[in-house]
CSV table of C-alpha atoms in Angstrom, one decimal:
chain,number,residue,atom,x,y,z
A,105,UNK,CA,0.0,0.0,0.0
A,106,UNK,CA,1.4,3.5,-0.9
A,107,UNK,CA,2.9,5.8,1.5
A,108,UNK,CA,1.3,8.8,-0.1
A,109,UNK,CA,-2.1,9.5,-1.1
A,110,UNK,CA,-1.7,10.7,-4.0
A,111,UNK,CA,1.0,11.8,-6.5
A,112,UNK,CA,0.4,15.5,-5.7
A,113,UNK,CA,2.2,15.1,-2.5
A,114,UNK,CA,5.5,14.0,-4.7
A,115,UNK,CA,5.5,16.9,-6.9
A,116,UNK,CA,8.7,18.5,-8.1
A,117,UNK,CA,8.8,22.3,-6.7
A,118,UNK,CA,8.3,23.2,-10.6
A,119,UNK,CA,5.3,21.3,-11.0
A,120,UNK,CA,3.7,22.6,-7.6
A,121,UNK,CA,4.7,26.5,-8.8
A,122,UNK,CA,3.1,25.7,-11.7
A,123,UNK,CA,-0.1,24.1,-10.9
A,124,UNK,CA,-0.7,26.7,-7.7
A,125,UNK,CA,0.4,30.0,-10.0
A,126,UNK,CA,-2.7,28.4,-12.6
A,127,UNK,CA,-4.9,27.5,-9.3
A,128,UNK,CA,-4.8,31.5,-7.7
A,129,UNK,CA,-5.3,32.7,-11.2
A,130,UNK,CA,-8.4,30.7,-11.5
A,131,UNK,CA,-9.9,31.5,-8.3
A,132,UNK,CA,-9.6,34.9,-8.2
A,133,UNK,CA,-11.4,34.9,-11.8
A,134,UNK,CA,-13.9,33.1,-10.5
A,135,UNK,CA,-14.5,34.6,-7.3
A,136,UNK,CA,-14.5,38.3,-8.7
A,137,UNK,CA,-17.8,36.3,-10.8
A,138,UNK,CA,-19.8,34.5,-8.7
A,139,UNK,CA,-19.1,36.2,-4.6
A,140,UNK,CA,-20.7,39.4,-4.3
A,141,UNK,CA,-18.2,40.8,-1.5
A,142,UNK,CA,-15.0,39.8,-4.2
A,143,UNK,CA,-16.8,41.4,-6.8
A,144,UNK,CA,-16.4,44.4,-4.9
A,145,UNK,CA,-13.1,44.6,-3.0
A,146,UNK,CA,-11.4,42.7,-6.5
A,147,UNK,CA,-13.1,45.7,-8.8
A,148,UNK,CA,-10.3,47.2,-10.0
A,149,UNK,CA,-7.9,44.2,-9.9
A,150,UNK,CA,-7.2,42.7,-13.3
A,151,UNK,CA,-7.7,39.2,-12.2
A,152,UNK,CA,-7.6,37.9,-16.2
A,153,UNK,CA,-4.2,39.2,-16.0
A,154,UNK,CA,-2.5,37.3,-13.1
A,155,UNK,CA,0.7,35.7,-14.0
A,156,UNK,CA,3.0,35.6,-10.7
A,157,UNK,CA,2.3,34.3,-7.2
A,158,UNK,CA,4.0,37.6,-6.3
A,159,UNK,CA,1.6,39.6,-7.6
A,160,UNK,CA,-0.8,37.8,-4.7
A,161,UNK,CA,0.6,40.3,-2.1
A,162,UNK,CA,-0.7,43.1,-3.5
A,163,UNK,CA,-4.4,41.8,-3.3
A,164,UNK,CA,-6.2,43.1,0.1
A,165,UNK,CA,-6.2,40.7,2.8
A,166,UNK,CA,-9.1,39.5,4.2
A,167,UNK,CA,-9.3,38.9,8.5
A,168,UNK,CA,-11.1,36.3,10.0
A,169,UNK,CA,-12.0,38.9,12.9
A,170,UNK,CA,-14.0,40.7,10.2
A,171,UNK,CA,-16.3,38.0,9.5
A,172,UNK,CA,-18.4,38.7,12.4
A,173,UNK,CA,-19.5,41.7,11.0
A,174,UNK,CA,-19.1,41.3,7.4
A,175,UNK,CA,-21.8,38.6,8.1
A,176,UNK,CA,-23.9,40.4,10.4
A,177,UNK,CA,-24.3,42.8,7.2
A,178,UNK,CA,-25.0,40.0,5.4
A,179,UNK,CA,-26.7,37.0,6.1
A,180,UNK,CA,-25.5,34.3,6.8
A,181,UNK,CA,-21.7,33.9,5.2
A,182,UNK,CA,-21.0,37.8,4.3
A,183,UNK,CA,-21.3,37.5,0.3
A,184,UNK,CA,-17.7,35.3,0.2
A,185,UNK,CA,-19.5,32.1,-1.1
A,186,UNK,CA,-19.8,31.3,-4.9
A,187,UNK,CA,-21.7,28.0,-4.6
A,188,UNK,CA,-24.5,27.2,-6.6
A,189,UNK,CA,-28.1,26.6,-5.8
A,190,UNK,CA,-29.0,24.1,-3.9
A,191,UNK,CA,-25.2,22.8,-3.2
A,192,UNK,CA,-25.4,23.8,0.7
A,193,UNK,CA,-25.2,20.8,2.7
A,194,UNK,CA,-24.8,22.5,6.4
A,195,UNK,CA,-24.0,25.4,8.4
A,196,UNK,CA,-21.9,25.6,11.4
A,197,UNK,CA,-21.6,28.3,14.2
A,198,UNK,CA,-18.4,29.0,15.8
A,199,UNK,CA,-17.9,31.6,18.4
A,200,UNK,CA,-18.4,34.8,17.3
A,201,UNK,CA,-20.3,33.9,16.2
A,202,UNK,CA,-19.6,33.1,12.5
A,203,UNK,CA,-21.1,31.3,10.8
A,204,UNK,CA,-19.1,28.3,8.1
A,205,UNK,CA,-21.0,26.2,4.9
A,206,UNK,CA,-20.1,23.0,4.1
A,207,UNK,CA,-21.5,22.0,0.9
A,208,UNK,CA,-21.8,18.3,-0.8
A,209,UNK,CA,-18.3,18.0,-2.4
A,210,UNK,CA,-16.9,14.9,-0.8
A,211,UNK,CA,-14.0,15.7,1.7
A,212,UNK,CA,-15.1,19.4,2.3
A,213,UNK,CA,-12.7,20.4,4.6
A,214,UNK,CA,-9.6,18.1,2.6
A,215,UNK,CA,-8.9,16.1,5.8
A,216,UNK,CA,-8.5,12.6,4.2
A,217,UNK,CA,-5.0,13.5,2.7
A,218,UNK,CA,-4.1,14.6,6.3
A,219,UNK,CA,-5.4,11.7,8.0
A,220,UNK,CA,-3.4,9.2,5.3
A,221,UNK,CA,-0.2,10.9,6.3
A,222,UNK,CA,-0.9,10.2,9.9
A,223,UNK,CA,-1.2,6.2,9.4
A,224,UNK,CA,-5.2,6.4,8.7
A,225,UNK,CA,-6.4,3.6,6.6
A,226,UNK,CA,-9.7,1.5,5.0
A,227,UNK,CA,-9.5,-0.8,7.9
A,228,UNK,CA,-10.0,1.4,10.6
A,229,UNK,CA,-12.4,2.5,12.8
A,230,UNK,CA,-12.3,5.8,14.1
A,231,UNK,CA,-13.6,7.2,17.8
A,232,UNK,CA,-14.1,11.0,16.8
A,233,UNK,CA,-14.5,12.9,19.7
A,234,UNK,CA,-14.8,16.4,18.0
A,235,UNK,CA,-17.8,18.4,18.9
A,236,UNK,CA,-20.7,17.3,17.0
A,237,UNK,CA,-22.5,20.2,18.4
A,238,UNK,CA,-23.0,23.7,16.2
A,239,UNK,CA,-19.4,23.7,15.5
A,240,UNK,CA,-17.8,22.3,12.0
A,241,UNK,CA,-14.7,19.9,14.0
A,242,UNK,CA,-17.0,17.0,14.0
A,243,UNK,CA,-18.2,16.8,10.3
A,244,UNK,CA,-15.2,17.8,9.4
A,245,UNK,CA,-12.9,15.2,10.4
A,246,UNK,CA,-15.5,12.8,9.7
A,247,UNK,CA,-15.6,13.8,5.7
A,248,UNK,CA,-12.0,12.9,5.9
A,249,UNK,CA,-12.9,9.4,7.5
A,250,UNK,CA,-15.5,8.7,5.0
A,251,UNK,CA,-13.4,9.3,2.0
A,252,UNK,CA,-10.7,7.5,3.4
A,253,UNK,CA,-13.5,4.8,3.7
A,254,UNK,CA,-12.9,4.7,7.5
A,255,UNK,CA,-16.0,3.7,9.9
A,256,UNK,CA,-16.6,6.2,12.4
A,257,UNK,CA,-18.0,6.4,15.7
A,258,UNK,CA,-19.3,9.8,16.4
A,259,UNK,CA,-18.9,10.6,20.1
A,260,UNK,CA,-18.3,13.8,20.4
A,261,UNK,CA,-16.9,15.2,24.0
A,262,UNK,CA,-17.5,15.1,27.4
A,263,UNK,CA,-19.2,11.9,29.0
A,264,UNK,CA,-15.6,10.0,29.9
A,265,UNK,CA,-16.7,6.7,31.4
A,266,UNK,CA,-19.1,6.5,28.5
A,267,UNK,CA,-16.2,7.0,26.2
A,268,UNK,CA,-13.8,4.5,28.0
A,269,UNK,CA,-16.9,1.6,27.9
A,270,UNK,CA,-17.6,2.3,24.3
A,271,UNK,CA,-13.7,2.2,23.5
A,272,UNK,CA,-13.5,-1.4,25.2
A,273,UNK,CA,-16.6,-2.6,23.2
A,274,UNK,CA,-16.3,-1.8,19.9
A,275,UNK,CA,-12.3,-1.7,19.9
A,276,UNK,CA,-11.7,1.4,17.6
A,277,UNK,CA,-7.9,1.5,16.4
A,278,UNK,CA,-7.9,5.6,15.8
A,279,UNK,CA,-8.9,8.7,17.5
A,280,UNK,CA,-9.3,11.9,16.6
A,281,UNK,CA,-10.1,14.8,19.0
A,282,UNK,CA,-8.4,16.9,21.2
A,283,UNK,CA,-4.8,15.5,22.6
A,284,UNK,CA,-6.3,16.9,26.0
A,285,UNK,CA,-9.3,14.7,26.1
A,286,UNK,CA,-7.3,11.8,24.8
A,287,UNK,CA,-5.1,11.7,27.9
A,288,UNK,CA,-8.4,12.2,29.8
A,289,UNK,CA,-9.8,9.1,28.0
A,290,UNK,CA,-6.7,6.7,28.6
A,291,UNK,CA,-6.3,8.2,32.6
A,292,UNK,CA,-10.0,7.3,32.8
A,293,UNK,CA,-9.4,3.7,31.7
A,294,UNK,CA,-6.6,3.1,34.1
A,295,UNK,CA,-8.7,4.4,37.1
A,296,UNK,CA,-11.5,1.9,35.7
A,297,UNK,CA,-9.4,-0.8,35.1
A,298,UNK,CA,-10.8,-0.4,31.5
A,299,UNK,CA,-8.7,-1.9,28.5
A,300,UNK,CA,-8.9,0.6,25.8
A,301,UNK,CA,-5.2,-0.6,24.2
A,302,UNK,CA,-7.1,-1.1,20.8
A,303,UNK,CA,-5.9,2.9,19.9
A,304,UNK,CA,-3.2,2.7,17.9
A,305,UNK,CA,-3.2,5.6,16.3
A,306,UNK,CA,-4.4,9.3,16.3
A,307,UNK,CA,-5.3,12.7,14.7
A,308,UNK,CA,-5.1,16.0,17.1
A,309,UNK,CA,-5.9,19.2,16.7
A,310,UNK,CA,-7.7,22.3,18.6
A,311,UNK,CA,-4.9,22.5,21.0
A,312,UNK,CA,-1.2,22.5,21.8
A,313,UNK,CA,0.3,19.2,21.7
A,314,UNK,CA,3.7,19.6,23.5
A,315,UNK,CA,6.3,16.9,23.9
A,316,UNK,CA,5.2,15.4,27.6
A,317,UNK,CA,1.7,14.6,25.7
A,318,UNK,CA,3.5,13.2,22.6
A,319,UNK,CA,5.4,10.6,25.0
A,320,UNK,CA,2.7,9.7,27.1
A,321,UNK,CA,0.9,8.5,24.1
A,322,UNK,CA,4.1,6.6,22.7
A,323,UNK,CA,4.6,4.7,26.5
A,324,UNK,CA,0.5,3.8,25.9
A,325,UNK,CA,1.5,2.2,22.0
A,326,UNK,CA,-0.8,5.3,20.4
A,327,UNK,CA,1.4,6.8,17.4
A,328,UNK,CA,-0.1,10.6,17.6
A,329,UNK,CA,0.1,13.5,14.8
A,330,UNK,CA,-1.1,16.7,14.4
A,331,UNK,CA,-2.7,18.6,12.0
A,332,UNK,CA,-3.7,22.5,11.8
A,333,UNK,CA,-7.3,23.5,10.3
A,334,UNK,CA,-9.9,26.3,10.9
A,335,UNK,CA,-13.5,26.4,10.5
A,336,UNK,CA,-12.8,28.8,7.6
A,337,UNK,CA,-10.5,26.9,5.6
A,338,UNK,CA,-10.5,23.5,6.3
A,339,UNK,CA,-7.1,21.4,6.6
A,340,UNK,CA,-4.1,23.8,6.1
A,341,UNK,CA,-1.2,21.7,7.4
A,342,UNK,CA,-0.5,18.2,8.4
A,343,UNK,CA,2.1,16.1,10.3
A,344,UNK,CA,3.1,12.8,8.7
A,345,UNK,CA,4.5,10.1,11.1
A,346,UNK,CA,7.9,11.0,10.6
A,347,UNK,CA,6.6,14.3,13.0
A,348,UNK,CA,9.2,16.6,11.8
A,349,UNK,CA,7.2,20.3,11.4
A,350,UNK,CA,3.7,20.5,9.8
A,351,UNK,CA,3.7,19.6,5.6
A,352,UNK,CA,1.2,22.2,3.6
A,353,UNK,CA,-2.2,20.3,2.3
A,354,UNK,CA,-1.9,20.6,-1.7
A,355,UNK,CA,-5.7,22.5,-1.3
A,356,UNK,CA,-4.5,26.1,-0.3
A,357,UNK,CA,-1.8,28.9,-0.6
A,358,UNK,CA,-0.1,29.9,2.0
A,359,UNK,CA,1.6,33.0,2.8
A,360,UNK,CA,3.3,34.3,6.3
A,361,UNK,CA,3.4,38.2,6.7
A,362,UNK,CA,3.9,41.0,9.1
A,363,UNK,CA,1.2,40.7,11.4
A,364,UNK,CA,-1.4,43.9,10.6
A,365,UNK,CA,-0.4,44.2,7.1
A,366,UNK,CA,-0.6,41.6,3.8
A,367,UNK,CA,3.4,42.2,3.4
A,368,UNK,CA,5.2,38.6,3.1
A,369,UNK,CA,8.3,37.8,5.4
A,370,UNK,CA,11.3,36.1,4.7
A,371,UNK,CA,11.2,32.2,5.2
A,372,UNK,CA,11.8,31.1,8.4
A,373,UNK,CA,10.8,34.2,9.7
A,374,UNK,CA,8.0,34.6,12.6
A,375,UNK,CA,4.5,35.9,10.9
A,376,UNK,CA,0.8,35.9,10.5
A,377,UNK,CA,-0.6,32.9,8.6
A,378,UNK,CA,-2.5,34.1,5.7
A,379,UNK,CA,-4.6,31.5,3.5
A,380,UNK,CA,-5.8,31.3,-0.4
A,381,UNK,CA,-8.3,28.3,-0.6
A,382,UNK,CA,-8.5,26.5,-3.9
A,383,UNK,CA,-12.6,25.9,-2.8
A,384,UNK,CA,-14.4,26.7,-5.4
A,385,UNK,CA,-17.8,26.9,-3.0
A,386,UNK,CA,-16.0,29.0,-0.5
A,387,UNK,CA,-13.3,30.9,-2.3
A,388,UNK,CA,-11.5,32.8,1.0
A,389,UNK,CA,-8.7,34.9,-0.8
A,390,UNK,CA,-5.7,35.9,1.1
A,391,UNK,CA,-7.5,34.8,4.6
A,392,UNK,CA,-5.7,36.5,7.7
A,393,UNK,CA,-6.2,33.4,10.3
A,394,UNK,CA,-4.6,35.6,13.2
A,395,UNK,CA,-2.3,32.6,14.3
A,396,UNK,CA,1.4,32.9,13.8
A,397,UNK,CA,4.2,30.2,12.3
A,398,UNK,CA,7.0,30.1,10.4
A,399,UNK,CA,8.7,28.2,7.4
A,400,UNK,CA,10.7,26.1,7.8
A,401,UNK,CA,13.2,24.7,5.6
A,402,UNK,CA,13.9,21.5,3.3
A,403,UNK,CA,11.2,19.0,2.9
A,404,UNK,CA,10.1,16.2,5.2
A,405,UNK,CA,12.1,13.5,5.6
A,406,UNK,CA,8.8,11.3,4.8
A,407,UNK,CA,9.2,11.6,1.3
A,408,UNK,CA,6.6,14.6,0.3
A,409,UNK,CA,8.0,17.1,-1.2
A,410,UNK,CA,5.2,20.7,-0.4
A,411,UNK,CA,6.3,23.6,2.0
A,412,UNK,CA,6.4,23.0,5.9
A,413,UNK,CA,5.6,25.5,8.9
A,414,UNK,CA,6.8,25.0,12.2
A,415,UNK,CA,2.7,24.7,13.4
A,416,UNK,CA,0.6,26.8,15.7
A,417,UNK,CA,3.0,29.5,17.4
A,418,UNK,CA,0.7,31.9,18.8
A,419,UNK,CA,-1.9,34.6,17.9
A,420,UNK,CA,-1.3,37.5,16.1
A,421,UNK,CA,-4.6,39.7,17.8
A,422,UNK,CA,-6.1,38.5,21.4
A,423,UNK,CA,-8.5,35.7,19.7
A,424,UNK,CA,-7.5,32.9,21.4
A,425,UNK,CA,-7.7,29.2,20.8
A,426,UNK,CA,-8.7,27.0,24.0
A,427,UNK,CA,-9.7,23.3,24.0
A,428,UNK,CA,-10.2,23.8,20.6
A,429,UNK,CA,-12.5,26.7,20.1
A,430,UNK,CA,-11.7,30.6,19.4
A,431,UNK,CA,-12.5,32.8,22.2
A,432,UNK,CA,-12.5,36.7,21.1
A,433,UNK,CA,-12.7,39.3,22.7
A,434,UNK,CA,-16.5,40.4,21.8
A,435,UNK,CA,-17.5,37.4,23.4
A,436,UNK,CA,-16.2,38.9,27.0
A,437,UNK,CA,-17.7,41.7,26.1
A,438,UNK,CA,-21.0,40.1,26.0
A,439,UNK,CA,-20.4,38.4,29.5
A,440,UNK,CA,-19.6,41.7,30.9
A,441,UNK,CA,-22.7,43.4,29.4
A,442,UNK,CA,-24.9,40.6,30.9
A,443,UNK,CA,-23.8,41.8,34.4
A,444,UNK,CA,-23.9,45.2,35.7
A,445,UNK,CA,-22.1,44.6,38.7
A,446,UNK,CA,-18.6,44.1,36.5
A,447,UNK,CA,-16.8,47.6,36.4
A,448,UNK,CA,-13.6,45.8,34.5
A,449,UNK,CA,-13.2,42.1,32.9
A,450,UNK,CA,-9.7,40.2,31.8
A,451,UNK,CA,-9.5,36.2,30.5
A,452,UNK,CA,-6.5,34.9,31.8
A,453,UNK,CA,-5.9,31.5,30.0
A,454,UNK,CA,-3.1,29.1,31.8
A,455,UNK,CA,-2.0,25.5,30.9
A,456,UNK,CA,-2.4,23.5,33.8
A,457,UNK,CA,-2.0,19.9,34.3
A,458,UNK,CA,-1.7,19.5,30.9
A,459,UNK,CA,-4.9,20.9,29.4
A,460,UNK,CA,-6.1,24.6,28.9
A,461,UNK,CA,-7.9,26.5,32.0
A,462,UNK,CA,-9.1,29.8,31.5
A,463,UNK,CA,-10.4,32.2,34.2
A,464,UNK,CA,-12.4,35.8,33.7
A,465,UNK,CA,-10.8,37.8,36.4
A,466,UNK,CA,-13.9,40.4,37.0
A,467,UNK,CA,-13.6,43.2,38.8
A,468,UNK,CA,-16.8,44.1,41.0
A,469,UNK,CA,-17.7,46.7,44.2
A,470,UNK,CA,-19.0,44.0,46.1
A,471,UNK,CA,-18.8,40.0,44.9
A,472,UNK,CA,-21.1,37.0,45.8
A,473,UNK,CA,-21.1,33.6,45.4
A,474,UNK,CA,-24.2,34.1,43.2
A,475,UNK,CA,-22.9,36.3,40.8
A,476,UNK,CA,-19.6,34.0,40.8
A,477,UNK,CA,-21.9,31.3,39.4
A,478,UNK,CA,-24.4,33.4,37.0
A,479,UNK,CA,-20.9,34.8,35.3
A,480,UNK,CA,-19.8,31.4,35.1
A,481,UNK,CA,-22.6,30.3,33.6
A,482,UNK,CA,-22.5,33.0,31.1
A,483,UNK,CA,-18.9,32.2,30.1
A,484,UNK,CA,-20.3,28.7,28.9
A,485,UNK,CA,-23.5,29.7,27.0
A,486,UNK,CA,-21.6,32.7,25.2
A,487,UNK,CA,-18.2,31.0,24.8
A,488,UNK,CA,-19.3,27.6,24.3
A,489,UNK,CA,-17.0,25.7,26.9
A,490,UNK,CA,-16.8,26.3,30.8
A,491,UNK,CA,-14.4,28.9,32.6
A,492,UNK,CA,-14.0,29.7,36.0
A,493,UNK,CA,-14.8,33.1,37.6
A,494,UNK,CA,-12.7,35.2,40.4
A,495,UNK,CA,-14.0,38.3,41.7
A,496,UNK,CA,-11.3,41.1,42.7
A,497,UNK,CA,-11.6,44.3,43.9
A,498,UNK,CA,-12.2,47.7,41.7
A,499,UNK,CA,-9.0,49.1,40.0
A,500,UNK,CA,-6.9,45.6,40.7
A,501,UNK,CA,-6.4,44.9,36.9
A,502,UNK,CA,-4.1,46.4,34.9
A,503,UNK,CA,-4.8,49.3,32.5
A,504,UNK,CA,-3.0,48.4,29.4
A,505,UNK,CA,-5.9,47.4,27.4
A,506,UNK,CA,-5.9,43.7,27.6
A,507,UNK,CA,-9.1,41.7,27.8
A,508,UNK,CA,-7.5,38.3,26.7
A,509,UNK,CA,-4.3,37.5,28.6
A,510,UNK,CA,-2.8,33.8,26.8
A,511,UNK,CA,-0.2,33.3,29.6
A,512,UNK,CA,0.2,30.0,28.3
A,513,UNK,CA,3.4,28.1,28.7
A,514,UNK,CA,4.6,24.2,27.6
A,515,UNK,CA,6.9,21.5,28.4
């Protein structure tokens, strides 16, 4: 059976310049056509006459902070589709909230390529425990499953001795979730005395994965691999087993530039990821993610031959990334506004015992337990996943404009 999973992923860098340079020019002709919001801001661009990847830079970017309200002008994705009737399959919500399409071209979100590389085959059956819930991470590791022909079980989060019990029954050889809930899974089992030893293998994503989590799963037998998506674009980068940086998918552009402009940096150098998709039903051109990387040099020693980054290396605006969804700052906002009491609000986000714990530090005249517990509870309906709540007194936070504080630090 073939290492690769297809002969893209052996291109010479000739033949991928080539095909990528006819790819951008395509796209931009055809999303100038048929998405209203790239008819406008591409008006006076000549996009027939495109001839040089370098000309790209001079294109305006698009950030995935203004979707919010690029959507909240127009319903529901912002004019930045170009699919045709009747082609929508689902929509998602993510925090924000924004909302993503998915549409019926098989592997959607390009994660079967992705999943190959990290040892995913036919035979296996998969225990997917992405969020099945509103959010796209469910679906869209599944549509990489499917076209793998990989059995899936859908079980989503939370629920841990469920998990464990359904893990011993039906014997799936592959996860793919969070590397957090993973651990949580497999430290579950041994409390239960559980034997979940048929995970072999897995897929993470939504979090960091730092080096104490890669070795725990390599003492439990689980070969682990990472891969780096968004809700936006689908599968952008992928390890392969020989886990030596993240390889480029063959389905998008990428481009790293000085954070707060569309101006490329030199390779190797520390800058905002910025994303072309080759979708034709969601053609995001020149897509500012707000996470920072790097390139990094050579090719993989796996044998495929695309463009590496170094992987997730921070954000370039306060949006955060915890357990897997974006928090931004609007959403704290919101929580504020919902109680008066608040004079002053900061999320502090820590790594703690190897998982992500974040806390909105709130500033009140006089606290109470109650108000602890209605903030909390706002926290999880506006932010989608739980956060704890400490009250401190007025003035105690400092006034440098902060409202997302990532004080995040790994092995």
């Amino acid at each position: 059976m073939s290492e690769f999973y297809d002969a893209l992923e052996k291109r010479t860098s000739e033949e991928r310049d080539a095909a990528i340079l006819a790819s951008l020019k395509a796209q931009l002709v055809h999303a100038k056509a048929n998405a209203p919001a790239y008819a406008e801001s591409l008006a006076d661009f000549d996009v027939s006459g495109f001839n040089n990847t370098e000309q790209l830079s001079a294109y305006p970017v698009t950030r995935k902070s203004e979707l919010i309200s690029r959507q909240a002008a127009m319903r529901p994705f912002g004019g930045l589709t170009a699919y045709g009737q009747g082609q929508l399959k689902y929509i998602f919500s993510s925090p924000g909230p924004i909302y993503e399409p998915q549409t019926l071209s098989a592997d959607y979100w390009r994660f079967a390529r992705g999943l190959y590389a990290a040892g995913f085959r036919k035979e296996d059956l998969v225990h997917n425990c992405f969020s099945y819930h509103l959010t796209p991470a469910g679906a869209m590791a599944d549509s990489g499953c499917h076209a793998l022909g990989c059995a899936v079980i859908p079980a989503g989060v939370g629920q841990t001795e469920l998990q464990v019990h359904t893990i011993h029954d039906l014997k799936p050889t592959a996860y793919i979730g969070t590397p957090s809930f993973l651990r949580i899974i497999l430290e579950k089992a041994d409390e239960l005395g559980v034997d979940v030893s048929s995970i072999k293998k897995a897929m993470v994503s939504g979090e960091a994965f730092p080096p104490s989590t890669r070795a725990f799963f390599l003492e439990r037998g689980i070969q682990a691999s990472q891969c780096y998506a968004t809700a936006d674009l689908g599968m952008i980068a992928y390890e392969s087993t020989a886990d030596s940086g993240l390889i480029l998918d063959e389905g998008v552009h990428l481009e790293i530039v000085r954070p707060g402009t569309g101006d490329p940096v030199a390779d190797g150098e520390v800058g905002e990821v910025v994303i072309t998709t080759f979708n034709p039903d969601y053609p995001l051109i020149r897509f500012a993610t707000g996470d920072l990387s790097a390139i990094m040099e050579g090719e993989s020693p796996c044998g495929r031959t695309n463009r590496r980054i170094k992987g997730w290396m921070g954000r370039a605006d306060q949006t955060a990334k915890v357990r897997g969804m974006f928090i931004h700052p609007e959403q704290v906002d919101q929580v504020v506004k919902r109680h008066p009491e608040i004079q002053k609000a900061r999320l502090v986000i820590e790594w703690i015992d190897e998982s992500d714990q974040m806390t909105l530090h709130c500033e009140v005249a006089d606290g109470s337990d109650d108000l602890r517990q209605s903030v909390s509870a706002s926290i999880r309906e506006l932010c989608k996943i739980r956060g704890a709540v400490e009250l401190v007194s007025p003035d105690s936070l400092a006034n440098d404009g902060l409202v997302i504080s990532d004080q995040r630090q790994y092995d």
